[in-house]
Short mmCIF file of C-alpha atoms and ligand atoms in Angstrom, two decimals:
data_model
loop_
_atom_site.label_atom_id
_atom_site.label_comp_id
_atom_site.label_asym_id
_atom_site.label_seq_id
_atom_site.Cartn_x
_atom_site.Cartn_y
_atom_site.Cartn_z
CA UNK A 1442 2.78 11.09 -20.60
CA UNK A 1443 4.27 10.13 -17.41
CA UNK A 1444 1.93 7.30 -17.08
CA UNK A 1445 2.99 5.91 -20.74
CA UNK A 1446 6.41 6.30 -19.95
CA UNK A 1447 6.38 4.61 -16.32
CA UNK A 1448 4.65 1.58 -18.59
CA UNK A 1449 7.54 1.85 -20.71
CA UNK A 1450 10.51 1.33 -18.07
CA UNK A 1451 8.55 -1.59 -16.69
CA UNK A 1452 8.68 -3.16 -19.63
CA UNK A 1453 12.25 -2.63 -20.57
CA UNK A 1454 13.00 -3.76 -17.17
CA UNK A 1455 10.67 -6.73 -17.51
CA UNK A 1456 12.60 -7.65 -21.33
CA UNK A 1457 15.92 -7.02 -19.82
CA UNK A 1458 15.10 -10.07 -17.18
CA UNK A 1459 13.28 -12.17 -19.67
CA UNK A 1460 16.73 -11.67 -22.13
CA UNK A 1461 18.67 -12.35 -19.21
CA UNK A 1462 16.86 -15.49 -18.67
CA UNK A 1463 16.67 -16.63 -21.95
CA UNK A 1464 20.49 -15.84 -22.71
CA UNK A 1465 21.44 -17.29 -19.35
CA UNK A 1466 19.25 -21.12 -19.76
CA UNK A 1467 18.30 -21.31 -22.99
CA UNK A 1468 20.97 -19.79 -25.03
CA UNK A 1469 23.94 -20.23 -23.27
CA UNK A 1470 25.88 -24.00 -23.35
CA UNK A 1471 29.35 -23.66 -21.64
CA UNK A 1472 30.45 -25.82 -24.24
CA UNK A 1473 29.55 -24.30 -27.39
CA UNK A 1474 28.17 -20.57 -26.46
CA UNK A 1475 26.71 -18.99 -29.44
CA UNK A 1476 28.17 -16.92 -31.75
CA UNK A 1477 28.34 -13.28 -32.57
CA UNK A 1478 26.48 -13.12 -35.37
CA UNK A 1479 23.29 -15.46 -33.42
CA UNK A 1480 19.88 -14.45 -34.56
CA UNK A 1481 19.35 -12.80 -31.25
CA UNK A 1482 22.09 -10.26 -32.42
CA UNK A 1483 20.37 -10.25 -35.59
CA UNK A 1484 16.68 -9.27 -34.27
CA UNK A 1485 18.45 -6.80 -31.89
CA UNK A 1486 19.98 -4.47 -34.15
CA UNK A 1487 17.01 -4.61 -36.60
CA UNK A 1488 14.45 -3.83 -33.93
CA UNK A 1489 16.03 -0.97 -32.51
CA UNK A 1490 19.83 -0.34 -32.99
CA UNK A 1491 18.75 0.49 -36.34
CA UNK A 1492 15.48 2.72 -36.25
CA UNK A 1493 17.73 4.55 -33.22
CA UNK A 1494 20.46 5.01 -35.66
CA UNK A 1495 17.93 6.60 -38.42
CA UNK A 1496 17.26 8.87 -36.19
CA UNK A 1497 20.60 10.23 -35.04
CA UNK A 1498 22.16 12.36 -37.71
CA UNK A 1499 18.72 14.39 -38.71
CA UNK A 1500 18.59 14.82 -35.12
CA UNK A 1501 21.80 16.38 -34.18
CA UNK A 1502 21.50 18.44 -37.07
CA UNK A 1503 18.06 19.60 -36.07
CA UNK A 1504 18.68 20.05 -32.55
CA UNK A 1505 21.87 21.70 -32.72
CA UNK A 1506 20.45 24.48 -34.96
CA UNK A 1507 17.12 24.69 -33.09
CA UNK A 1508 19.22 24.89 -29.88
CA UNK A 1509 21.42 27.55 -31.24
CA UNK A 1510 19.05 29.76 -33.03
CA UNK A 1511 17.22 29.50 -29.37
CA UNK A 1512 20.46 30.85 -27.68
CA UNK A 1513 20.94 33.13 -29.97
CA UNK A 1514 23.52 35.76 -28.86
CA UNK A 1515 27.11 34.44 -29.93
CA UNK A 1516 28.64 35.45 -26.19
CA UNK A 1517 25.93 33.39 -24.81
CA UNK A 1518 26.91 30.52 -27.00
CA UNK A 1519 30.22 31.05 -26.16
CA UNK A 1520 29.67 31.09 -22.61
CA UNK A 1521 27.93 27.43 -22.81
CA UNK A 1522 30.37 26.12 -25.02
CA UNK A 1523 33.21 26.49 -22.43
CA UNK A 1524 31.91 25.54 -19.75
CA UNK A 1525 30.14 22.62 -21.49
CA UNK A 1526 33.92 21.86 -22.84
CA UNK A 1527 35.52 22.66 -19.25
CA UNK A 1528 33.05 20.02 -17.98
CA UNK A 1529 33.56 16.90 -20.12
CA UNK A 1530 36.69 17.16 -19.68
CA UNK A 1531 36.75 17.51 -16.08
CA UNK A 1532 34.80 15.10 -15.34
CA UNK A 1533 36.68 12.41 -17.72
CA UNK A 1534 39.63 13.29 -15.85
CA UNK A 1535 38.21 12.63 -12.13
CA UNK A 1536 36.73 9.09 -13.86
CA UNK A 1537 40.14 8.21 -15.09
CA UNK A 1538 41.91 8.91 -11.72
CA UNK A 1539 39.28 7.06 -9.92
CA UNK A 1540 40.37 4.16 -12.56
CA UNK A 1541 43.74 4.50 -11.89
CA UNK A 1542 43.79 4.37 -8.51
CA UNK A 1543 41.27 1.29 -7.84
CA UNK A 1544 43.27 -0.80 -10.44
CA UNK A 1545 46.21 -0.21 -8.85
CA UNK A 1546 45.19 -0.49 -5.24
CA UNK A 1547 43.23 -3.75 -5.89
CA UNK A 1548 45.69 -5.08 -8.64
CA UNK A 1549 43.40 -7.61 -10.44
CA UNK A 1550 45.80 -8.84 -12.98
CA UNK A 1551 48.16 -10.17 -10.16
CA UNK A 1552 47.11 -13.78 -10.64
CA UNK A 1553 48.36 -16.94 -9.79
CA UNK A 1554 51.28 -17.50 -12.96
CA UNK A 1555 49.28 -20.81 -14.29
CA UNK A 1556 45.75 -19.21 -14.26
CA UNK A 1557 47.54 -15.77 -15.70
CA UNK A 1558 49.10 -18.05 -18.18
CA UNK A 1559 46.00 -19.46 -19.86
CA UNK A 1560 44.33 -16.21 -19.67
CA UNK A 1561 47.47 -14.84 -21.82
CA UNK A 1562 47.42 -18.05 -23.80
CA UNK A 1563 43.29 -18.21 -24.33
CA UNK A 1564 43.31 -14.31 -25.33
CA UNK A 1565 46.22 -14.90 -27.91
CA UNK A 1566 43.27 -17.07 -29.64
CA UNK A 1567 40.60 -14.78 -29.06
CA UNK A 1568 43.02 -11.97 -30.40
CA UNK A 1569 43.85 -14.66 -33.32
CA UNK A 1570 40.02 -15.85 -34.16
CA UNK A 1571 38.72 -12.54 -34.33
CA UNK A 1572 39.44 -11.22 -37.04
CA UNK A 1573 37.07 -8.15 -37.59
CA UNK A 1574 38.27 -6.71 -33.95
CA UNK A 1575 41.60 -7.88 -34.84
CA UNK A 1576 42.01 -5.93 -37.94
CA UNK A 1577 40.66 -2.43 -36.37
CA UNK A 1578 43.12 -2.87 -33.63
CA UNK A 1579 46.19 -3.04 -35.83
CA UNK A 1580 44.85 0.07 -37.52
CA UNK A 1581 44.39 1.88 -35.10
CA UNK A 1582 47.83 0.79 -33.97
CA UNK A 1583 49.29 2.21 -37.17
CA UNK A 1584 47.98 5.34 -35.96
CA UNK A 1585 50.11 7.77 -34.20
CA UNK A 1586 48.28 9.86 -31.45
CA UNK A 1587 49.25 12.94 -33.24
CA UNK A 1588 47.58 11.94 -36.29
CA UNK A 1589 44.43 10.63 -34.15
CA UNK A 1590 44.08 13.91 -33.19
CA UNK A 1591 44.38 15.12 -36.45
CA UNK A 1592 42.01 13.12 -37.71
CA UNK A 1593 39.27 14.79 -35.17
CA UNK A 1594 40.29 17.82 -35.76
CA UNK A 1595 39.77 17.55 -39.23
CA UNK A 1596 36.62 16.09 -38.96
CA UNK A 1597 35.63 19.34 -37.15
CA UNK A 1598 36.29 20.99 -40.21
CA UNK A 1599 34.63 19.30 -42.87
CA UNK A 1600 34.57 20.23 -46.05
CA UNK A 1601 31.42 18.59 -47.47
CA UNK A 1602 28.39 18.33 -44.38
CA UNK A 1603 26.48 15.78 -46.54
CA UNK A 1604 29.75 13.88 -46.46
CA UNK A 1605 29.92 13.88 -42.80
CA UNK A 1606 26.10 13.00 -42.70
CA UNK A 1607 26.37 10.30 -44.71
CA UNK A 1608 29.57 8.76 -42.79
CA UNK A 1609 27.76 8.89 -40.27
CA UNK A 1610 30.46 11.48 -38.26
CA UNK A 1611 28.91 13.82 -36.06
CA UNK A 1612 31.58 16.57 -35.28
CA UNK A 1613 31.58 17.95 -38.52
CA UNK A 1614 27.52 18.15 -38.32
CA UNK A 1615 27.54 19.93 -35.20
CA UNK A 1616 30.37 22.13 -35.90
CA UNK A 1617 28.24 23.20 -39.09
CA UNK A 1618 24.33 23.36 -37.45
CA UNK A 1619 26.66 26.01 -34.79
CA UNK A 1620 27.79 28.15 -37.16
CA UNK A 1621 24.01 27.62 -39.56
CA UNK A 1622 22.48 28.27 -36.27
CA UNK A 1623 24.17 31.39 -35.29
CA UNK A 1624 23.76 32.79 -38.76
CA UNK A 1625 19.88 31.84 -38.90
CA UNK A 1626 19.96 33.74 -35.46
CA UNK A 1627 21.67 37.11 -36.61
CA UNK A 1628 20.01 37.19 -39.58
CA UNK A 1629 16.72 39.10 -37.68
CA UNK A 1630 13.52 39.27 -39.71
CA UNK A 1631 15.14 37.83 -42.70
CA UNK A 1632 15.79 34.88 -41.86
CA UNK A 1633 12.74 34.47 -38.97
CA UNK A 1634 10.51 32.11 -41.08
CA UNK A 1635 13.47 29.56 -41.34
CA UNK A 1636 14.45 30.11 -37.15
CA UNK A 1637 10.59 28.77 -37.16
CA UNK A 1638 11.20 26.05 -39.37
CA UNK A 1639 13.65 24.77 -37.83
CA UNK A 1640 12.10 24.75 -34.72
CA UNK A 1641 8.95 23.31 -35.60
CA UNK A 1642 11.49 20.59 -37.52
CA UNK A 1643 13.05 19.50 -34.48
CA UNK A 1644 9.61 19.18 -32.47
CA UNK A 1645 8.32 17.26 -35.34
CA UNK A 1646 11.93 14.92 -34.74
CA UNK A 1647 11.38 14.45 -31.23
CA UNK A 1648 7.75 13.36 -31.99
CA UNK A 1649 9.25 10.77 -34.33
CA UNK A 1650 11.85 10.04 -31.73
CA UNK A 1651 8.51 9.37 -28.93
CA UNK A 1652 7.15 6.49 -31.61
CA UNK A 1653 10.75 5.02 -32.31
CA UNK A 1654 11.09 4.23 -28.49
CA UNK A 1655 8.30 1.82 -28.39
CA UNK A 1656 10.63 -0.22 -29.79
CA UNK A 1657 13.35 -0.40 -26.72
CA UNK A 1658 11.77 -3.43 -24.68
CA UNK A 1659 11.79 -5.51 -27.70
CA UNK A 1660 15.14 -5.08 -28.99
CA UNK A 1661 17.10 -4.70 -25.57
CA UNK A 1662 15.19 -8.32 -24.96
CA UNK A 1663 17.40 -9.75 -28.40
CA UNK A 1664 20.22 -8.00 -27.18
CA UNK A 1665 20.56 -8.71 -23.44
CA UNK A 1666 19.80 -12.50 -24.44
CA UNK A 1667 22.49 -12.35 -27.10
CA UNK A 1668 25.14 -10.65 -24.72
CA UNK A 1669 24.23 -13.56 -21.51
CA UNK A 1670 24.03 -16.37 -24.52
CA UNK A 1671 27.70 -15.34 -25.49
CA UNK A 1672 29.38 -14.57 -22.58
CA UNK A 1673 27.40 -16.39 -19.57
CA UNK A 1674 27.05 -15.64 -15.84
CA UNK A 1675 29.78 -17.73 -14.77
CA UNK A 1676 32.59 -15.60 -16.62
CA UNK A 1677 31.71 -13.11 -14.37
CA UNK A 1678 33.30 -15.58 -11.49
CA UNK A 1679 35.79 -17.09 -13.84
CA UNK A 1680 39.49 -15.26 -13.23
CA UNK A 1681 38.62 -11.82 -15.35
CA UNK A 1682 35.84 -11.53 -12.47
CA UNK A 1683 38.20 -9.11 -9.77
CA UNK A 1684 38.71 -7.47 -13.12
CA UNK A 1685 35.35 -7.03 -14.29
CA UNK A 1686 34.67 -6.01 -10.52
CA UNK A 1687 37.31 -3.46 -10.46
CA UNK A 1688 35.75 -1.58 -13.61
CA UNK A 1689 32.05 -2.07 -11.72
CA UNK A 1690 33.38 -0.68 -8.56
CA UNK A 1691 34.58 2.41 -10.78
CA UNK A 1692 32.10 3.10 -12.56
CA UNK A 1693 29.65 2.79 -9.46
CA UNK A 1694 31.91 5.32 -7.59
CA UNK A 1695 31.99 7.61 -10.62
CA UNK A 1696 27.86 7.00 -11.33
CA UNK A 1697 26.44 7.06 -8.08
CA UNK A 1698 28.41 9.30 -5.76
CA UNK A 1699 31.20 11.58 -7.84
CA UNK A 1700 28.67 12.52 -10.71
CA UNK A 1701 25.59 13.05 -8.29
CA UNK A 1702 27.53 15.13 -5.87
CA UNK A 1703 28.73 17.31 -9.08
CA UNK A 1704 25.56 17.84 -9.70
CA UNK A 1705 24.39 18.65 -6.62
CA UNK A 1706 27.23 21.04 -6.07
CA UNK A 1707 26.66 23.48 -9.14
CA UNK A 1708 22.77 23.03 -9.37
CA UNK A 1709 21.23 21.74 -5.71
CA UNK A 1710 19.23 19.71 -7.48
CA UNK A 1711 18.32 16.07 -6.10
CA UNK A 1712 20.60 14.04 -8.33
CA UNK A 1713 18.80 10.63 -7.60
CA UNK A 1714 15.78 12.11 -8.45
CA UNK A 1715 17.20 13.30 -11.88
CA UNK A 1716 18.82 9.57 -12.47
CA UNK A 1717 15.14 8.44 -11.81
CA UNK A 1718 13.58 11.14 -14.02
CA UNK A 1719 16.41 9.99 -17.11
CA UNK A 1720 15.82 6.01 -16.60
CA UNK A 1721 14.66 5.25 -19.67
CA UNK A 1722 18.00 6.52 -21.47
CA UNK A 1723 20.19 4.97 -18.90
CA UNK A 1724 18.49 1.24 -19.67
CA UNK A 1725 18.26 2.16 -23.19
CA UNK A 1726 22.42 2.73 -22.69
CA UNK A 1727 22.87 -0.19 -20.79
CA UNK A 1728 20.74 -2.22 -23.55
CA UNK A 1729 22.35 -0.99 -26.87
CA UNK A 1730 25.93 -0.82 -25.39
CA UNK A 1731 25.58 2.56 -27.45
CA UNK A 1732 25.38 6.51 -26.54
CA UNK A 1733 25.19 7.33 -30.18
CA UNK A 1734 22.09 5.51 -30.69
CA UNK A 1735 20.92 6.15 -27.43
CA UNK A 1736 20.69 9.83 -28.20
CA UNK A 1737 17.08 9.92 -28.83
CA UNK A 1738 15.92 8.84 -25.94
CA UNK A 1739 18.58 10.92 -23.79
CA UNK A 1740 17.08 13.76 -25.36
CA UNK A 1741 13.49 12.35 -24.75
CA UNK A 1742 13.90 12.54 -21.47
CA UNK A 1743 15.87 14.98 -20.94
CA UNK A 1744 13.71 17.67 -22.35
CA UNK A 1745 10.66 15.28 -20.91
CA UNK A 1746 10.57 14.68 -17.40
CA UNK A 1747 14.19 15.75 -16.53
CA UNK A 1748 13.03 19.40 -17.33
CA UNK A 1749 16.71 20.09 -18.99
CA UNK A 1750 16.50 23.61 -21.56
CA UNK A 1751 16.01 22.77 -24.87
CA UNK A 1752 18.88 25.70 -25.25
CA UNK A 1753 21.12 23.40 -23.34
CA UNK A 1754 20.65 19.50 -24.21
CA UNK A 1755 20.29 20.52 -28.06
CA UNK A 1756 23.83 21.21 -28.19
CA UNK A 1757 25.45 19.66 -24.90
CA UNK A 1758 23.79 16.23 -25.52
CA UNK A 1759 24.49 15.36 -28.96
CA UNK A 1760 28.13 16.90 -28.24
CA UNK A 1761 28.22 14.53 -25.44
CA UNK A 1762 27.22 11.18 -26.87
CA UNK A 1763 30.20 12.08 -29.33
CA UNK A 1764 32.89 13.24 -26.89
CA UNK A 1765 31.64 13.29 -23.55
CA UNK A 1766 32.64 9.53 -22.15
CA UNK A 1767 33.10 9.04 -18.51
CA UNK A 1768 32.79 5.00 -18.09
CA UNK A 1769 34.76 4.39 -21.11
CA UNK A 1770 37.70 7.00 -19.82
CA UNK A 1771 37.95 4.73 -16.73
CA UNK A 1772 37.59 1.88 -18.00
CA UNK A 1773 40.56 2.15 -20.59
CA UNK A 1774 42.71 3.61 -17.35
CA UNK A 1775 41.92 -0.10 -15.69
CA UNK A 1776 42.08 -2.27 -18.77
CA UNK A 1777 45.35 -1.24 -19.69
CA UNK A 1778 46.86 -1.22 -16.44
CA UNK A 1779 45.33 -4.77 -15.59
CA UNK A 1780 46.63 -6.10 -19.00
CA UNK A 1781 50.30 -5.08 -17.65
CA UNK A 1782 49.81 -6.47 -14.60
CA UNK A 1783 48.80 -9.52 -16.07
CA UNK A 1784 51.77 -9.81 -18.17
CA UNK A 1785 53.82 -9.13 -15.39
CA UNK A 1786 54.62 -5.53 -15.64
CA UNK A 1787 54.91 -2.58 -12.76
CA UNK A 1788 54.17 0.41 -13.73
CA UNK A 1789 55.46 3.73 -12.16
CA UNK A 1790 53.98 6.43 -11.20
CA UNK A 1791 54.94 8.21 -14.48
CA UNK A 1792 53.45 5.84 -16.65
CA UNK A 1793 50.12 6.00 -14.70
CA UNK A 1794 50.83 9.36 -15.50
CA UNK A 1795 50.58 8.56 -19.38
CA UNK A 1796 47.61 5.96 -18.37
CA UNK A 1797 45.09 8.92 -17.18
CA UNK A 1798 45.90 11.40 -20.13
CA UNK A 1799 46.04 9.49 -22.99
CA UNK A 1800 42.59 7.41 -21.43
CA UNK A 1801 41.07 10.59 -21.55
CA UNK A 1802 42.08 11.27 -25.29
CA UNK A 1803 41.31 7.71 -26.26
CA UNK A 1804 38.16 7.96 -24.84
CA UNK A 1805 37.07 11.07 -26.54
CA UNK A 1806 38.05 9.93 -29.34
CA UNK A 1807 36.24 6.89 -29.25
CA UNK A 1808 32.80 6.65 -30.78
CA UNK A 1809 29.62 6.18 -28.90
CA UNK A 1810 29.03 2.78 -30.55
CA UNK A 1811 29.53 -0.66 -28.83
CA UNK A 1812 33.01 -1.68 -28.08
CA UNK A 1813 35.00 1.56 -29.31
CA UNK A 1814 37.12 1.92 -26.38
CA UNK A 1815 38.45 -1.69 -26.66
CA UNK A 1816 40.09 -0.71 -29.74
CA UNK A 1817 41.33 2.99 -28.76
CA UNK A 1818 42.83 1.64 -25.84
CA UNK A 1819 45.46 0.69 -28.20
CA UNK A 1820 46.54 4.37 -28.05
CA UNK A 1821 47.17 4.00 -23.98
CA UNK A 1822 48.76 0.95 -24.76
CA UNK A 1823 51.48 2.25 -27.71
CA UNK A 1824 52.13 5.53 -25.33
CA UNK A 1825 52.99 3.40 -22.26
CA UNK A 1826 54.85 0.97 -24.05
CA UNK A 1827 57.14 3.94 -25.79
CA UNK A 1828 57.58 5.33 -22.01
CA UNK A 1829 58.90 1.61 -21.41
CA UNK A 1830 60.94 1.83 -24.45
CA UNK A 1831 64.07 1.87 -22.79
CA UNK A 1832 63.53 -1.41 -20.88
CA UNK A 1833 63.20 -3.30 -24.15
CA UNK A 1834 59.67 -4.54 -23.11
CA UNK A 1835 56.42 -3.92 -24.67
CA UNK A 1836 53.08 -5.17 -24.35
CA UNK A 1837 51.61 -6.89 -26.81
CA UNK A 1838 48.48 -5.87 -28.90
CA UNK A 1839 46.88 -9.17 -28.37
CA UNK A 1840 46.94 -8.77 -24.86
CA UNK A 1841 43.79 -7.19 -25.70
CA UNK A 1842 41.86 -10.49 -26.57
CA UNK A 1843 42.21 -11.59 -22.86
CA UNK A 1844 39.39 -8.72 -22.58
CA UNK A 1845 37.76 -9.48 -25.79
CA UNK A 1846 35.62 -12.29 -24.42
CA UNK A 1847 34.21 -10.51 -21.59
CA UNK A 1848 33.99 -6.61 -22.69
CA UNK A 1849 29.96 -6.35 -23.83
CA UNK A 1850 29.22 -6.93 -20.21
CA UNK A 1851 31.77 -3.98 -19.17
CA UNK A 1852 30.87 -2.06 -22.19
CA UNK A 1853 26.70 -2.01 -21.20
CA UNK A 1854 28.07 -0.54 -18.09
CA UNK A 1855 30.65 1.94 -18.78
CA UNK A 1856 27.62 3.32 -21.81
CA UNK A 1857 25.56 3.81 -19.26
CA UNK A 1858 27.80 5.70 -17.42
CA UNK A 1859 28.88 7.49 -20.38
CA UNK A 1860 25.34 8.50 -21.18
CA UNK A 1861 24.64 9.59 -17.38
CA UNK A 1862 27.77 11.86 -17.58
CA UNK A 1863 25.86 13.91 -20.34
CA UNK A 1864 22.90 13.62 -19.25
CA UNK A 1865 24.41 15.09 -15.77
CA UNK A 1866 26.23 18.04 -18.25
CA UNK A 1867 22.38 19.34 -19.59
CA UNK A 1868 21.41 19.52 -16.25
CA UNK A 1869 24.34 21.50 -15.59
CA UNK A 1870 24.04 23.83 -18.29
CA UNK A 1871 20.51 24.49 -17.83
CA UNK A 1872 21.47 26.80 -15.32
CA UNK A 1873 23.52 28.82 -17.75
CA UNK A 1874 20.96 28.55 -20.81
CA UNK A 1875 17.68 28.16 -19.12
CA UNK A 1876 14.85 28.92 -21.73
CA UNK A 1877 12.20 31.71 -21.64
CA UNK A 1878 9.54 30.96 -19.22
CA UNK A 1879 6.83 31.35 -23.22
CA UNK A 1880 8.69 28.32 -24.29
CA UNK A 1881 11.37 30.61 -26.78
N1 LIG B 2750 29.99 1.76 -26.16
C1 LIG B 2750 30.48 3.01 -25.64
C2 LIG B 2750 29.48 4.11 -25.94
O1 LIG B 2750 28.75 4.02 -26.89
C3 LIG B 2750 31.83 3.35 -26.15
C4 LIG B 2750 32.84 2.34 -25.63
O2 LIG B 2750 33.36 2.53 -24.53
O3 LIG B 2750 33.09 1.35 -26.28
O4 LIG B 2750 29.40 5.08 -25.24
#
């Protein structure tokens, strides 16, 4: 197994540099970049995004309820659930002050007035021209945060499951696997063949999962050369670049020191080693710009070779691609407060204030599917501009397209961090739910 699988990061490692090389010199054409709807984009989603998606919704059903029935006692459960809860949220929080305070300190969006000028000017036409990203910011806009919320919490209620399963919305599916699970676990005898069903389900799933993977170096070769075809290496040096750096920096800070010491902390074990051991989710992240659809493989390897309980990562993983979302937390702290910068606003400390919570609630609320926190950052935006209310000043929603250009880059990043910070939360909770040394 281990030998298969160290053949498969080489070779998503090997299609990520090929993609990047055939984006960067044979796609790419400063003067006409292709499009977002290129074949590359095309192949990409068909290849993988796709058969990774298939996958997703049996799975968290199946893994949730094989997970719980595994647990078993509801005080347990209970137990996990907090502190899995207590966690995310944490840990969001830390990523958002980290945000915060580097955009602030290094203030990328104090630019020269001309150069901030045609980025304000250039991202009015982005904003303008895309009309797809356009149209699910203003919704989101019309949104209040209370009825955001709302809207989540409702989904955590649902009515009809097969509803939620065939939208495609995972709270609702979780919630209900939890309470199946429990009930399939306090039902003794009775209900014993289906606890075994389930179980041998979910290993079946996973099985299916192994095959889909194959797939990864393929379609993360379509969709890294579609991402350096659009965007191209020199926007990275072009004026967003101290602001694409800031959000690096972060999420560097956040990946590779905060998280690892975390982990190290409440579980002594070697965190590198455990990034290592999950590196085929983390490059499947950074590939698919999606924690949703990298689910599969998070699991894969998190039950594989990072020797997380299956009593743990069935229900803190697929919880965590949903909620759980580190990079994008910080990241919407840095956007926004670079946008206002840019546009020639201070903010005070109080409205920072209102920058790190409602970050944190935009960015659970945000789907793990690329480019989700772009457009719930509009809820940071519309709660800092009501705290500026009085000064008659507001920031405009299509400040957001001065971002637009550039955020699949950010976003490959801030997934992978996203994914990492649940990945991190298993290994966590394994301590709390470890399974029985027979495999129950
Ligand atoms: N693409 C991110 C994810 O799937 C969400 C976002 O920040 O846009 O985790």
């Amino acid at each position: 197994m281990s030998k298969a699988t160290n053949w498969l990061t080489a070779l998503i490692v090997l299609s990520m540099v090929l993609g990047v090389l055939f984006g960067e010199f044979i796609l790419f054409d400063s003067d006409t970049p292709i499009g977002g709807d290129h074949w590359t984009k095309s192949v990409g989603d068909l290849v993988l995004i796709r058969p990774l998606k298939m996958l997703v919704i049996p799975l968290i059903f199946l893994s949730v309820v094989a997970g719980i029935t595994r647990i078993g006692d509801p005080s347990k459960l209970g137990r996990l659930g907090l502190s899995t809860v207590a966690y995310y949220l944490g840990t969001m929080l830390i990523a958002v002050v980290i945000g915060a305070s580097l955009v602030s300190f290094f203030q990328p969006g104090q630019l020269d007035p001309e150069v901030a000028a045609t980025l304000q000017q250039d991202g009015q036409a982005l904003f303008d021209a895309n009309e797809t990203k356009r149209t699910q910011i203003q919704d989101m806009q019309s949104q209040s945060l209370g009825s955001t919320w709302m809207n989540i919490l409702s989904q955590c209620i649902p009515t009809n499951v097969f509803a939620e399963m065939v939208n495609g919305r995972p709270l609702g599916i979780i919630v209900f696997a939890l309470g199946f699970g429990l009930a399939l676990a306090a039902g003794g005898r009775r209900t014993e063949a289906a606890r075994r069903f389930f179980d041998a389900a979910f290993e079946g799933m996973m099985i299916f999962v192994q095959w889909v993977i194959w797939l990864t170096p393929i379609g993360v070769f379509f969709l890294v050369a579609w991402t350096v075809g659009t965007i191209g290496f020199a926007t990275i040096l072009g004026p967003l670049g101290s602001y694409i750096g800031v959000v690096l920096l972060g999420l560097l800070i956040h990946g590779a020191l905060v998280l690892p010491l975390i982990l190290w902390l409440l579980t002594g074990t070697n965190p590198y080693r455990f990034m290592w051991q999950m590196r085929r989710a983390l490059l499947t992240a950074f590939g698919t710009d999606s924690s949703s659809a990298t689910l599969p493989v998070t699991m894969d390897c998190a039950e594989g070779e990072g020797g997380c309980s299956k009593r743990a990562s069935n229900f803190v993983l697929p919880l965590g691609s949903t909620v759980n979302m580190d990079g994008t937390a910080l990241y919407e702290a840095v956007a926004v407060v670079f946008l206002f910068q840019l546009f020639g606003f201070e903010l005070a400390f109080s409205e920072l204030v209102v920058v790190v919570i409602t970050a944190t609630l935009a960015a659970i609320g945000a789907a793990g599917i690329p480019s989700a926190g772009l457009v719930t950052m509009v809820i940071v935006i519309a709660a800092v501009n009501s705290s500026l209310a009085g000064t008659g000043e507001a920031l405009p929603l299509a400040a957001i397209g001065v971002i637009l250009g550039v955020d699949r880059i950010v976003d490959m990043c801030r997934t992978t961090v996203n994914v990492w910070g649940d990945a991190t939360a298993a290994k966590v909770m394994t301590r709390i739910a470890p399974d029985d040394p027979d495999g129950d």
